[in-house]
PDB file of C-alpha atoms and ligand atoms in Angstrom:
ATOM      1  CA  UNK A   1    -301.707-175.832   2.524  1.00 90.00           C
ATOM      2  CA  UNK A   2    -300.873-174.091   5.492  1.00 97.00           C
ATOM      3  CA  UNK A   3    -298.265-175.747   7.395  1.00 98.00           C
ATOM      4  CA  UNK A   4    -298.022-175.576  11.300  1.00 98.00           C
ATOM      5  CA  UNK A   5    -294.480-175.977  12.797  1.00 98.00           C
ATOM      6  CA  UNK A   6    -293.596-176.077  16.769  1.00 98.00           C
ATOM      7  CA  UNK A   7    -289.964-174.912  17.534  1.00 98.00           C
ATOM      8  CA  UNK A   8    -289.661-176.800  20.482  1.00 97.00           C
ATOM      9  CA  UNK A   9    -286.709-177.502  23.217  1.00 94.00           C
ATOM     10  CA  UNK A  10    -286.733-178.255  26.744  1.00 93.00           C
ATOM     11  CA  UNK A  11    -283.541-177.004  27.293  1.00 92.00           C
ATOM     12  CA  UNK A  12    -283.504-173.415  27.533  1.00 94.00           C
ATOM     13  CA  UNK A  13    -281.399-170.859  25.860  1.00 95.00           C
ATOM     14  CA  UNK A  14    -280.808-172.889  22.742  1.00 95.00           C
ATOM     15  CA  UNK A  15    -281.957-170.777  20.129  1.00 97.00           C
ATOM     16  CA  UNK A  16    -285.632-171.715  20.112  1.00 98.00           C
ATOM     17  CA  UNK A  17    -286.832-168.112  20.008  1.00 98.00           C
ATOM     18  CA  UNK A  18    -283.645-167.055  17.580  1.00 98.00           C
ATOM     19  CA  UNK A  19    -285.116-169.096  15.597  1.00 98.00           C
ATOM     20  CA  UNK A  20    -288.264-168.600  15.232  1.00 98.00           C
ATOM     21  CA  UNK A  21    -287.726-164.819  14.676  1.00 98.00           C
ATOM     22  CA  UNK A  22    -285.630-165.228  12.037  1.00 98.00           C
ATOM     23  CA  UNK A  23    -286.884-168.220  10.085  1.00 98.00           C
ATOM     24  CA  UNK A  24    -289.941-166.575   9.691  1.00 98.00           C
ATOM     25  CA  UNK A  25    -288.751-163.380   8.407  1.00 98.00           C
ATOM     26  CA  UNK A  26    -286.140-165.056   6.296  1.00 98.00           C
ATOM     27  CA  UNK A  27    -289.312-167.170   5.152  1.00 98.00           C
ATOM     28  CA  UNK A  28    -291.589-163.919   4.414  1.00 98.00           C
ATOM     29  CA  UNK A  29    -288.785-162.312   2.341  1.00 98.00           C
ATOM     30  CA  UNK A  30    -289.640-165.161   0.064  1.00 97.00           C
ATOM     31  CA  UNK A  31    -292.648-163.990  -0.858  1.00 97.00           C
ATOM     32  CA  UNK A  32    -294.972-166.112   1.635  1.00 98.00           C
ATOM     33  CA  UNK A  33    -297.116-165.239   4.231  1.00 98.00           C
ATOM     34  CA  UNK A  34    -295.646-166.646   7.973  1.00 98.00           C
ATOM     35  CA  UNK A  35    -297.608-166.699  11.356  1.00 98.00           C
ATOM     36  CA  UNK A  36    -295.652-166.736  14.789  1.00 98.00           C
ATOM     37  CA  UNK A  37    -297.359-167.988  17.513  1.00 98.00           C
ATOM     38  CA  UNK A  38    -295.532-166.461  20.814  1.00 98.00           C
ATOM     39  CA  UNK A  39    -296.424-169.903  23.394  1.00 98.00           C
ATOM     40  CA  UNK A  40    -293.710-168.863  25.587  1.00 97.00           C
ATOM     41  CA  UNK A  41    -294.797-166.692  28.943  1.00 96.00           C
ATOM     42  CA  UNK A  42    -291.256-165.125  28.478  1.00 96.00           C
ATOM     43  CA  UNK A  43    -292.840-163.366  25.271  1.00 97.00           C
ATOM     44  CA  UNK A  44    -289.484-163.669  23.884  1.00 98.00           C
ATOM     45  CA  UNK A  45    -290.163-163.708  19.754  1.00 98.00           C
ATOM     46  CA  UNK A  46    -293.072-160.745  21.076  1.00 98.00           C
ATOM     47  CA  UNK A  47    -290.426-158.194  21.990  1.00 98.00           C
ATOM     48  CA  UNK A  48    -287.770-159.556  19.363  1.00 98.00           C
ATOM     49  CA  UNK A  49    -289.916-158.725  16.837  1.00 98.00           C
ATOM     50  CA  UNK A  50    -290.717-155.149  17.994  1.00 97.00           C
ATOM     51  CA  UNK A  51    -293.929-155.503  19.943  1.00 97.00           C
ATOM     52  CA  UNK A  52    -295.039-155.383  23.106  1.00 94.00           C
ATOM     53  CA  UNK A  53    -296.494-157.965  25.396  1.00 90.00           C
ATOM     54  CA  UNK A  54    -300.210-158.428  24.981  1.00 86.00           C
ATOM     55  CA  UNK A  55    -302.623-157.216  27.321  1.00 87.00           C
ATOM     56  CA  UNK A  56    -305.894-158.305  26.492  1.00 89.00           C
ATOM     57  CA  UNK A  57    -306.050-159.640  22.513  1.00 94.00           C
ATOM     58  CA  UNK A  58    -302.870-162.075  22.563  1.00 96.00           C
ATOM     59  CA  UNK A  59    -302.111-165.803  22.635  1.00 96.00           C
ATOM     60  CA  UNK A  60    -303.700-166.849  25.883  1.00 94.00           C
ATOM     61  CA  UNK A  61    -306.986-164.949  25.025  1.00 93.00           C
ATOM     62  CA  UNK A  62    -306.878-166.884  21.803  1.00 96.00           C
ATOM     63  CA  UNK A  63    -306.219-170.063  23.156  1.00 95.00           C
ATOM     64  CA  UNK A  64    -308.981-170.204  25.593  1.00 91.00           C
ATOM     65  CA  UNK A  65    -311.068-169.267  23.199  1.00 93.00           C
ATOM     66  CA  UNK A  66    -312.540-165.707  24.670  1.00 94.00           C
ATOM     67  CA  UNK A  67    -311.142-163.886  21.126  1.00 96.00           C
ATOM     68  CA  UNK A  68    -310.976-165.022  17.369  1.00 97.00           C
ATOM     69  CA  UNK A  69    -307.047-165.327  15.606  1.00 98.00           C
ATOM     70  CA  UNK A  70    -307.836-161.948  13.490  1.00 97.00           C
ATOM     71  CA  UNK A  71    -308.352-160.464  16.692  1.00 97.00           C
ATOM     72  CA  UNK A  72    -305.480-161.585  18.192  1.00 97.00           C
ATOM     73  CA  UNK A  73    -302.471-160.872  15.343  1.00 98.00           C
ATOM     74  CA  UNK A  74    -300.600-157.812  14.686  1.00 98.00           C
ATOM     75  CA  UNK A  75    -298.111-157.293  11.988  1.00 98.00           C
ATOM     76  CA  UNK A  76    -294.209-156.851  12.365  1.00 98.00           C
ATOM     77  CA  UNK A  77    -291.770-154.566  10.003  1.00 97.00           C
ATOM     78  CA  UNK A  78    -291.289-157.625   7.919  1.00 98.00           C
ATOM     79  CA  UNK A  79    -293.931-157.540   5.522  1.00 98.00           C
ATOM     80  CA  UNK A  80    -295.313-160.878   5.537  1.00 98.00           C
ATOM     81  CA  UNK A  81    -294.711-161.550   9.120  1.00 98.00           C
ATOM     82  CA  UNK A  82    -297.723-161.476  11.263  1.00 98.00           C
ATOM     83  CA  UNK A  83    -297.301-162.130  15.231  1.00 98.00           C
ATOM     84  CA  UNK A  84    -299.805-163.365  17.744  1.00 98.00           C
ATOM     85  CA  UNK A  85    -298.319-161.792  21.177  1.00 98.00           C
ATOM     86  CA  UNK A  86    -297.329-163.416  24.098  1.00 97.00           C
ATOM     87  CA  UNK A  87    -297.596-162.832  27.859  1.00 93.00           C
ATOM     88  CA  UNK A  88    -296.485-163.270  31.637  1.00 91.00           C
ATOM     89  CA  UNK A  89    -300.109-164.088  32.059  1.00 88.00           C
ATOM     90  CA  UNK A  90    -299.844-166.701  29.774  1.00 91.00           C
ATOM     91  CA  UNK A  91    -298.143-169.010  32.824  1.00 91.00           C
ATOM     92  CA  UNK A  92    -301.222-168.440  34.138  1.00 90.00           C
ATOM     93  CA  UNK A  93    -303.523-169.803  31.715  1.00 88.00           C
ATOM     94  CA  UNK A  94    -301.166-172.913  31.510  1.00 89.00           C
ATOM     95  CA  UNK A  95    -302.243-173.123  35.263  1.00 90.00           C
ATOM     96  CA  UNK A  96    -306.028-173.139  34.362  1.00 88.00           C
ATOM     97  CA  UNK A  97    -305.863-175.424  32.012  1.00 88.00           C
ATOM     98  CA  UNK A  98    -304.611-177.935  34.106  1.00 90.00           C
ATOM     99  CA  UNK A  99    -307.605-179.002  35.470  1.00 92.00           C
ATOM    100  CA  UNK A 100    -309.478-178.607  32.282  1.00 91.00           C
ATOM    101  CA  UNK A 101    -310.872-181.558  30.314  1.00 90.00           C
ATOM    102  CA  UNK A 102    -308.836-181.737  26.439  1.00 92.00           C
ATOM    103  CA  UNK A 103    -306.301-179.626  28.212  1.00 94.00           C
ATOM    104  CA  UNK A 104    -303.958-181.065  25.531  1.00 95.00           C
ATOM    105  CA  UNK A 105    -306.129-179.222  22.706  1.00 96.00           C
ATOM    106  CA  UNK A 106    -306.702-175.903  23.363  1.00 96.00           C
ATOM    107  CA  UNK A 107    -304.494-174.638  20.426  1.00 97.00           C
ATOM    108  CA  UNK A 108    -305.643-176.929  18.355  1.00 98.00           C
ATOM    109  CA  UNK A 109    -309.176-176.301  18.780  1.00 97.00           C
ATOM    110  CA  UNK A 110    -308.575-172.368  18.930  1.00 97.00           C
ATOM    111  CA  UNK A 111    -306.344-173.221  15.328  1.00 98.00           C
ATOM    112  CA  UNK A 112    -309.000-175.239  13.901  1.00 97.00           C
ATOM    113  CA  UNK A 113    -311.487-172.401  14.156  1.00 97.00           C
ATOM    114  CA  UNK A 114    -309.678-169.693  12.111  1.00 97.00           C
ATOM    115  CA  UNK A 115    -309.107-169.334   8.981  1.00 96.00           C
ATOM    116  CA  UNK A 116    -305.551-170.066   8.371  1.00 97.00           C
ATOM    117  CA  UNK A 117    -305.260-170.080   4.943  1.00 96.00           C
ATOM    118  CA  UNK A 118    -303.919-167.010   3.715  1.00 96.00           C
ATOM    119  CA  UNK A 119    -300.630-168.263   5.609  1.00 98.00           C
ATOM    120  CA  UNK A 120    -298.036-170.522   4.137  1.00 98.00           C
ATOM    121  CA  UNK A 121    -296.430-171.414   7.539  1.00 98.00           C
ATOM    122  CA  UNK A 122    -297.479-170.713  11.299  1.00 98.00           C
ATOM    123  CA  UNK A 123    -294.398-170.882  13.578  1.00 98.00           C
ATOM    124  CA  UNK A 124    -294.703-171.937  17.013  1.00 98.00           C
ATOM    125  CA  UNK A 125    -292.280-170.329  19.994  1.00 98.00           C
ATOM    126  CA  UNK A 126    -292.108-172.911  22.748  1.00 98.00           C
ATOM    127  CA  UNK A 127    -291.482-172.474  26.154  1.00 97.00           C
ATOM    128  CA  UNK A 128    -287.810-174.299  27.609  1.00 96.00           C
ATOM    129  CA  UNK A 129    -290.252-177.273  29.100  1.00 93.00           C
ATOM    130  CA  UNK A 130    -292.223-180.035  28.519  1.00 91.00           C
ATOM    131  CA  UNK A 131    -295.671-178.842  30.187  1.00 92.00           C
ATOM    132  CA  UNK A 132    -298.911-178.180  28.975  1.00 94.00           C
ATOM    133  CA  UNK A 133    -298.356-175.374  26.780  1.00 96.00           C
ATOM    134  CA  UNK A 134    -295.498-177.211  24.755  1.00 96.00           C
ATOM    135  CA  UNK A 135    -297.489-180.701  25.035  1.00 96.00           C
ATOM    136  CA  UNK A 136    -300.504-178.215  23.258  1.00 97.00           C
ATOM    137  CA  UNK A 137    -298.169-176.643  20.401  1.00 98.00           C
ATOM    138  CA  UNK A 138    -297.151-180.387  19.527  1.00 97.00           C
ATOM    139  CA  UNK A 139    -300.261-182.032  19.407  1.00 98.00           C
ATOM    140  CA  UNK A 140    -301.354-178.401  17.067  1.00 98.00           C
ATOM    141  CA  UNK A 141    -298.377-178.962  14.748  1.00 98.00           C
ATOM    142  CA  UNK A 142    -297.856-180.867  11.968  1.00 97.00           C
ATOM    143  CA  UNK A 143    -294.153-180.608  12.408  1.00 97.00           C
ATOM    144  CA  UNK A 144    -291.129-179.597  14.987  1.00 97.00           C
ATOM    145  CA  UNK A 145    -288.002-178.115  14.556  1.00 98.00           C
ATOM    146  CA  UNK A 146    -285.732-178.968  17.133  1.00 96.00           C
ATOM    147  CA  UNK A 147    -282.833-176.626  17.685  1.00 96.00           C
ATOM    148  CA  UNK A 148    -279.935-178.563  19.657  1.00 93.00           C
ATOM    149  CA  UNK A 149    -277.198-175.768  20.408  1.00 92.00           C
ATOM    150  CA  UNK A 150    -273.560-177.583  20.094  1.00 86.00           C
ATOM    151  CA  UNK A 151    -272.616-178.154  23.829  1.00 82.00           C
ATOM    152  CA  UNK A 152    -272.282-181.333  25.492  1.00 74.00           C
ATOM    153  CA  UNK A 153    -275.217-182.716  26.538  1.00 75.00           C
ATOM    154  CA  UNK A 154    -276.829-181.794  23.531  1.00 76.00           C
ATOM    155  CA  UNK A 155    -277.588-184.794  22.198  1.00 78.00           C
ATOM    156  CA  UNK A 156    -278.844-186.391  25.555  1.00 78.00           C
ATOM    157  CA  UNK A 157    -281.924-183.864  26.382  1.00 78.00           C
ATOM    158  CA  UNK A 158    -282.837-184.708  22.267  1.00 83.00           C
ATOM    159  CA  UNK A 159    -283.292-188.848  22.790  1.00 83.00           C
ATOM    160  CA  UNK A 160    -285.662-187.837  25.638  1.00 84.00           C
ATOM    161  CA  UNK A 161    -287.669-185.030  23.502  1.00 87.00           C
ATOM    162  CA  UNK A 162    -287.938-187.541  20.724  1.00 90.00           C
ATOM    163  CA  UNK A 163    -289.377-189.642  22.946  1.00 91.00           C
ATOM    164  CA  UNK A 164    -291.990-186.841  24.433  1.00 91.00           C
ATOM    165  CA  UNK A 165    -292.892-186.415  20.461  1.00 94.00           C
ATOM    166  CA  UNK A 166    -293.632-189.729  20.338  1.00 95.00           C
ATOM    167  CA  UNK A 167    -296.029-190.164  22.883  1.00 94.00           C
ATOM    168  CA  UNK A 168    -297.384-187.555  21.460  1.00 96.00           C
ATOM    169  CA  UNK A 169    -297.547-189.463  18.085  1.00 96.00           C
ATOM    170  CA  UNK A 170    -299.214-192.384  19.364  1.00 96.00           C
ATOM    171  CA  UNK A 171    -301.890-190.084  21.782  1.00 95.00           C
ATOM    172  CA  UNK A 172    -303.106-187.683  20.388  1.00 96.00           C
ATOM    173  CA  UNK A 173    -301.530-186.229  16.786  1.00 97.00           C
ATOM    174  CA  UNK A 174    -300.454-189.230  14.594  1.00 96.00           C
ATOM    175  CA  UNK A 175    -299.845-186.547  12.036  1.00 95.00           C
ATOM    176  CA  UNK A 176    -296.827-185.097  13.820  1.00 97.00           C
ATOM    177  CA  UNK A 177    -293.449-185.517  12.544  1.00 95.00           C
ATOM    178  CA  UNK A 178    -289.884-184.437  13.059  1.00 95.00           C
ATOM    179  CA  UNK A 179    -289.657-182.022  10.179  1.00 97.00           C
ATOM    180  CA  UNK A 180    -285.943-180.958  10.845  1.00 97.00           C
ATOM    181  CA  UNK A 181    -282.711-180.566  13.300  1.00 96.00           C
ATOM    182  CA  UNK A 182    -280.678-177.145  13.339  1.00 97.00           C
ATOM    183  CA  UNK A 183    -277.414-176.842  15.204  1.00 95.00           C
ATOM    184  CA  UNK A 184    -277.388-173.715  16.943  1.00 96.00           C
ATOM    185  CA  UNK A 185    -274.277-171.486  18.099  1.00 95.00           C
ATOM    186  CA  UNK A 186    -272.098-173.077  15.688  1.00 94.00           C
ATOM    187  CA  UNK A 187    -268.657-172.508  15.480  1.00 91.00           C
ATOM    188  CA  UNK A 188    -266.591-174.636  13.726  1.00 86.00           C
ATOM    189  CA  UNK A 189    -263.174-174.118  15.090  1.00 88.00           C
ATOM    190  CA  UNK A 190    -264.253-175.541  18.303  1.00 88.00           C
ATOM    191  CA  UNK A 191    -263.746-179.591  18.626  1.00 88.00           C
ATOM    192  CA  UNK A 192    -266.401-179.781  20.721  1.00 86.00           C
ATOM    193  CA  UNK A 193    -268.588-178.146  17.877  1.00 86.00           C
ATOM    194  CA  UNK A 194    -267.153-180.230  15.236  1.00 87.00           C
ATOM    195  CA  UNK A 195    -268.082-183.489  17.508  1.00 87.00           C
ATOM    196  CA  UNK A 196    -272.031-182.757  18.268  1.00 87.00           C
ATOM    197  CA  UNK A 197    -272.278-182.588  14.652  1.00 89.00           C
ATOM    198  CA  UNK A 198    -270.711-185.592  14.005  1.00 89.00           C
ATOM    199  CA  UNK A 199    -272.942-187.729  16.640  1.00 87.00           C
ATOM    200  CA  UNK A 200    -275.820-185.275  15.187  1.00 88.00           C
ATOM    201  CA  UNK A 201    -275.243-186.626  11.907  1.00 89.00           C
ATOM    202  CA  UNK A 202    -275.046-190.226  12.811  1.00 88.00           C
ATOM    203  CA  UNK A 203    -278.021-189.931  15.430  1.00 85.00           C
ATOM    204  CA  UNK A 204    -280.513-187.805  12.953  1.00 87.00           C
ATOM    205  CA  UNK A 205    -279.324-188.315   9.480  1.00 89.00           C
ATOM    206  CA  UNK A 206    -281.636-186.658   7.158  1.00 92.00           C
ATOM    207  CA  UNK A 207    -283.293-184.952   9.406  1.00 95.00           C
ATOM    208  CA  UNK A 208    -280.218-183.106  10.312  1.00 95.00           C
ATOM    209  CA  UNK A 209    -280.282-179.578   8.377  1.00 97.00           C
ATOM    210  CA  UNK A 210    -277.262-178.906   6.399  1.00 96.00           C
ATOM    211  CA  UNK A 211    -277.544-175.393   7.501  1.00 97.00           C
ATOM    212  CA  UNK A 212    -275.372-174.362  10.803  1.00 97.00           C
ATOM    213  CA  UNK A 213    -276.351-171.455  12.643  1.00 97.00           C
ATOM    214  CA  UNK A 214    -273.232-170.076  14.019  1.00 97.00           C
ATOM    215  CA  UNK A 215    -272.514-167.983  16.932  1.00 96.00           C
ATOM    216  CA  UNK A 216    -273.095-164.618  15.695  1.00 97.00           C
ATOM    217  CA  UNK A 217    -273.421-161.487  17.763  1.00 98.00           C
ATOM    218  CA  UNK A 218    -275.761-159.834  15.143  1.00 98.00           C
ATOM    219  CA  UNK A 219    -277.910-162.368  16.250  1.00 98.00           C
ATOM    220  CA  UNK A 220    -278.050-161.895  19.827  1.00 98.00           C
ATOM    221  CA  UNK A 221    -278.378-157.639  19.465  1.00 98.00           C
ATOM    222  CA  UNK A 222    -281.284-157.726  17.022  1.00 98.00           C
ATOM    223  CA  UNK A 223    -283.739-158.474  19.373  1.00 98.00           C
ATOM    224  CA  UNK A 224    -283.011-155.661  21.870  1.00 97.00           C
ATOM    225  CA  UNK A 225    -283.852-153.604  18.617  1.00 98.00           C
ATOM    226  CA  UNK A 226    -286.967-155.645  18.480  1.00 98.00           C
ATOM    227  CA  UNK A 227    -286.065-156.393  14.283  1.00 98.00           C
ATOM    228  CA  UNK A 228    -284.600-160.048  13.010  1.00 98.00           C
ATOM    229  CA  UNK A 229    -281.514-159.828  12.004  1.00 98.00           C
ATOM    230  CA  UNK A 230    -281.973-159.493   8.347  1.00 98.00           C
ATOM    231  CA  UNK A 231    -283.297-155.530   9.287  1.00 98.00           C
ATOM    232  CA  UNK A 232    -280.558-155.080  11.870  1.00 98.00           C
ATOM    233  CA  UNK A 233    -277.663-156.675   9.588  1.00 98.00           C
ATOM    234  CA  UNK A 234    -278.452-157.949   6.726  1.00 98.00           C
ATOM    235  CA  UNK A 235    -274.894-158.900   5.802  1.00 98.00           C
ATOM    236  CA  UNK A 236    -273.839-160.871   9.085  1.00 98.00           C
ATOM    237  CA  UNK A 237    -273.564-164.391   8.857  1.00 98.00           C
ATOM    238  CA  UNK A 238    -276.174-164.604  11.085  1.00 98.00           C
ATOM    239  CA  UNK A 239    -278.780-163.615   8.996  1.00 98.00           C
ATOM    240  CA  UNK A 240    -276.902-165.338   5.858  1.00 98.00           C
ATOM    241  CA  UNK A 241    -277.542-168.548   7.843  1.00 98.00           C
ATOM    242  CA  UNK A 242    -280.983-167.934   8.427  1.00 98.00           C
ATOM    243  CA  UNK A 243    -281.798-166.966   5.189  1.00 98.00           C
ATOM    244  CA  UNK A 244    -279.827-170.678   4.020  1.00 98.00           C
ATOM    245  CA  UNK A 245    -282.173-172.729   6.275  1.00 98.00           C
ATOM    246  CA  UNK A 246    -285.334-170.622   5.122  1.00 98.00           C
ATOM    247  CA  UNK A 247    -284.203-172.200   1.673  1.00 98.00           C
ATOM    248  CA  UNK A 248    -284.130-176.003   3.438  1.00 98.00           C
ATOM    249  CA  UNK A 249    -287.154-175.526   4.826  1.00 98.00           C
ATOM    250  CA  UNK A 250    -288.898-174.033   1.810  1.00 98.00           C
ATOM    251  CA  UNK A 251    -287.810-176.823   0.026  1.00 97.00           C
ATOM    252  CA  UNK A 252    -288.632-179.735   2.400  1.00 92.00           C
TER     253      UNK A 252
HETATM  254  N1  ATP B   1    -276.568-168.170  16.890  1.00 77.86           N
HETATM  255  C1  ATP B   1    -276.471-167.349  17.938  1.00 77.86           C
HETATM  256  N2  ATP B   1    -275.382-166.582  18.114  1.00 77.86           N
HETATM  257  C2  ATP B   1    -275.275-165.772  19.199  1.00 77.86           C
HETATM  258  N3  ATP B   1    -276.194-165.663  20.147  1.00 77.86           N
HETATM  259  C3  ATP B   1    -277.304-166.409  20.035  1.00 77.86           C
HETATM  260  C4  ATP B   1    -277.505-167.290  18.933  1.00 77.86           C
HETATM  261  N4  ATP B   1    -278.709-167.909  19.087  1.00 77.86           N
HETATM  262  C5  ATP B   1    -279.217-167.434  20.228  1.00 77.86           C
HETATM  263  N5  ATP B   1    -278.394-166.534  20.801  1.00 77.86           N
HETATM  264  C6  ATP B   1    -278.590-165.833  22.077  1.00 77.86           C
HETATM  265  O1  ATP B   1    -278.640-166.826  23.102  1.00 77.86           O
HETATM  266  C7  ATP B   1    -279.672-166.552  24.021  1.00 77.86           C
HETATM  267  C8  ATP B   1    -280.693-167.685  24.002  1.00 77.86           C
HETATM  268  O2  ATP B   1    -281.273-167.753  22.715  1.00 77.86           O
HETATM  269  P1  ATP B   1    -282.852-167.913  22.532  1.00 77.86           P
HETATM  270  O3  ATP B   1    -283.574-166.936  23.369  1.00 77.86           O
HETATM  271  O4  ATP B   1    -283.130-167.920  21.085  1.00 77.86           O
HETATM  272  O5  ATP B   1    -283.024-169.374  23.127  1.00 77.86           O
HETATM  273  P2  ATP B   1    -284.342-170.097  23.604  1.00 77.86           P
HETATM  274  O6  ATP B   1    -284.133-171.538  23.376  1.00 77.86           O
HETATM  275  O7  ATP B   1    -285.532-169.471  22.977  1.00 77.86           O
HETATM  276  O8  ATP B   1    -284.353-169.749  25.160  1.00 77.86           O
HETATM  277  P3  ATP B   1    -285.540-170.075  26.187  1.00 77.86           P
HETATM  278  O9  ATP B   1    -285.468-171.531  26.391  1.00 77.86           O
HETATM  279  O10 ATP B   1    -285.223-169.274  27.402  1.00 77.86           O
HETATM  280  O11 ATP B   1    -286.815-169.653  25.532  1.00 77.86           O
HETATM  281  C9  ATP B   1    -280.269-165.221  23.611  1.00 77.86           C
HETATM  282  O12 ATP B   1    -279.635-164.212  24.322  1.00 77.86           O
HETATM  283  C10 ATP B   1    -279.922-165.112  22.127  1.00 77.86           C
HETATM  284  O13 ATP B   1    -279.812-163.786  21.703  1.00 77.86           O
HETATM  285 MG1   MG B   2    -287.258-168.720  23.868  1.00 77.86          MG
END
């Protein structure tokens, strides 16, 4: 079963795309076959994973529909790792689906018609907002990961993105669950670290990933080399960290 899973956060610049990068390649060096889905018009995970933005066969052609999934992936120097490319236009076709009838369903429906099964897990890269194209990678998913990076306010933009999942719940994808919590830009000498994961742990409980991703420059040079970490630096305990929540995830 292949299982679809939306990284989502409005709050931008909390490790979302990070995330997604390496999570799925720490997932493919386990043997399984992972699909990222590049939602965000910043095309982030597109150049962090060594491509370039998609002109014609990427992720807004696919969703509305004018070319098929095969058309629209490309592989990545993780073997495993496939990609389906983002782009600026991409804010664009949020814009035109505005006014569309089951605006809420385009990736669904565009999901629905391909063949997914030769993948074990599709990631999703959300965009830092709750609009349409976020709203659509949540009602496609069967799961989110929410990555809460430990600042204050953390915790505050979370109770109000739990309750944007829920709607969601109740409209249009009873399906969809909160499949896990990471902490992002962890560093545990820092009180203020130490605290969001104590209110983390009493807010989420379970949920909560016992995996920290720390603050790790590896992490944040990788993608100007357009490889996840575990090609850049396979030692740092950045891509130690990702390769521990691959393991949580694999096992949830
Ligand atoms: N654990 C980490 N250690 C150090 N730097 C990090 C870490 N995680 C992310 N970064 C850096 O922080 C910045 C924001 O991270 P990222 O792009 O993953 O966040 P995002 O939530 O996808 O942002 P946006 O909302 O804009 O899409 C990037 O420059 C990234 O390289
Ligand atoms: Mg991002």
């Amino acid at each position: 079963m292949t299982r679809i899973l939306a990284v989502a956060n409005q709050k931008g610049g909390v490790g979302k795309t990070t995330t997604v990068i390496n999570l799925g390649a720490s997932i493919a060096v386990h043997n399984k076959e992972v699909l990222v889905i590049d939602l965000d018009p910043q095309a982030n995970a597109t150049s962090g994973l060594g491509s370039e933005e998609a002109d014609v066969y990427g992720v807004h052609s696919f969703i509305s529909g004018e070319h098929s999934l095969e058309e629209c992936t490309v592989k990545t120097e993780v073997e495993g790792l496939y990609l389906v490319r983002g782009a600026r236009h991409l804010a664009g076709t949020e814009i035109e689906l505005a006014s569309q009838e089951h605006r809420e369903f385009f990736l669904t429906e565009s999901l629905s018609a391909s063949n997914l099964s030769k993948y074990d897990y599709v990631l999703i890269d959300c965009p830092p907002s709750l609009g349409l194209l976020t709203i659509n990678a949540l009602v496609a998913a069967d799961g989110v990961i929410l990555t809460v990076q430990s600042e204050y306010y953390a915790l505050e933009g979370l109770s109000h993105l739990v309750d944007t999942i829920n709607r969601i719940k109740a409209h249009w994808n009873r399906a969809l669950s909160i499949f896990g919590v990471v902490l992002t830009m962890y560093d545990k000498r820092l009180r203020l670290s130490r605290e969001v994961e104590e209110e983390a742990n009493e807010f989420l409980g379970d949920v909560l990933f016992k995996t920290r991703i720390p603050r790790n420059v590896r992490l944040s040079e990788a993608p100007s080399f357009g490889k996840p970490v575990i090609l850049y630096d396979a030692f740092s305990s950045g891509a130690r960290s990702y390769m521990s929540l691959a393991r949580e995830v694999l096992a949830r």
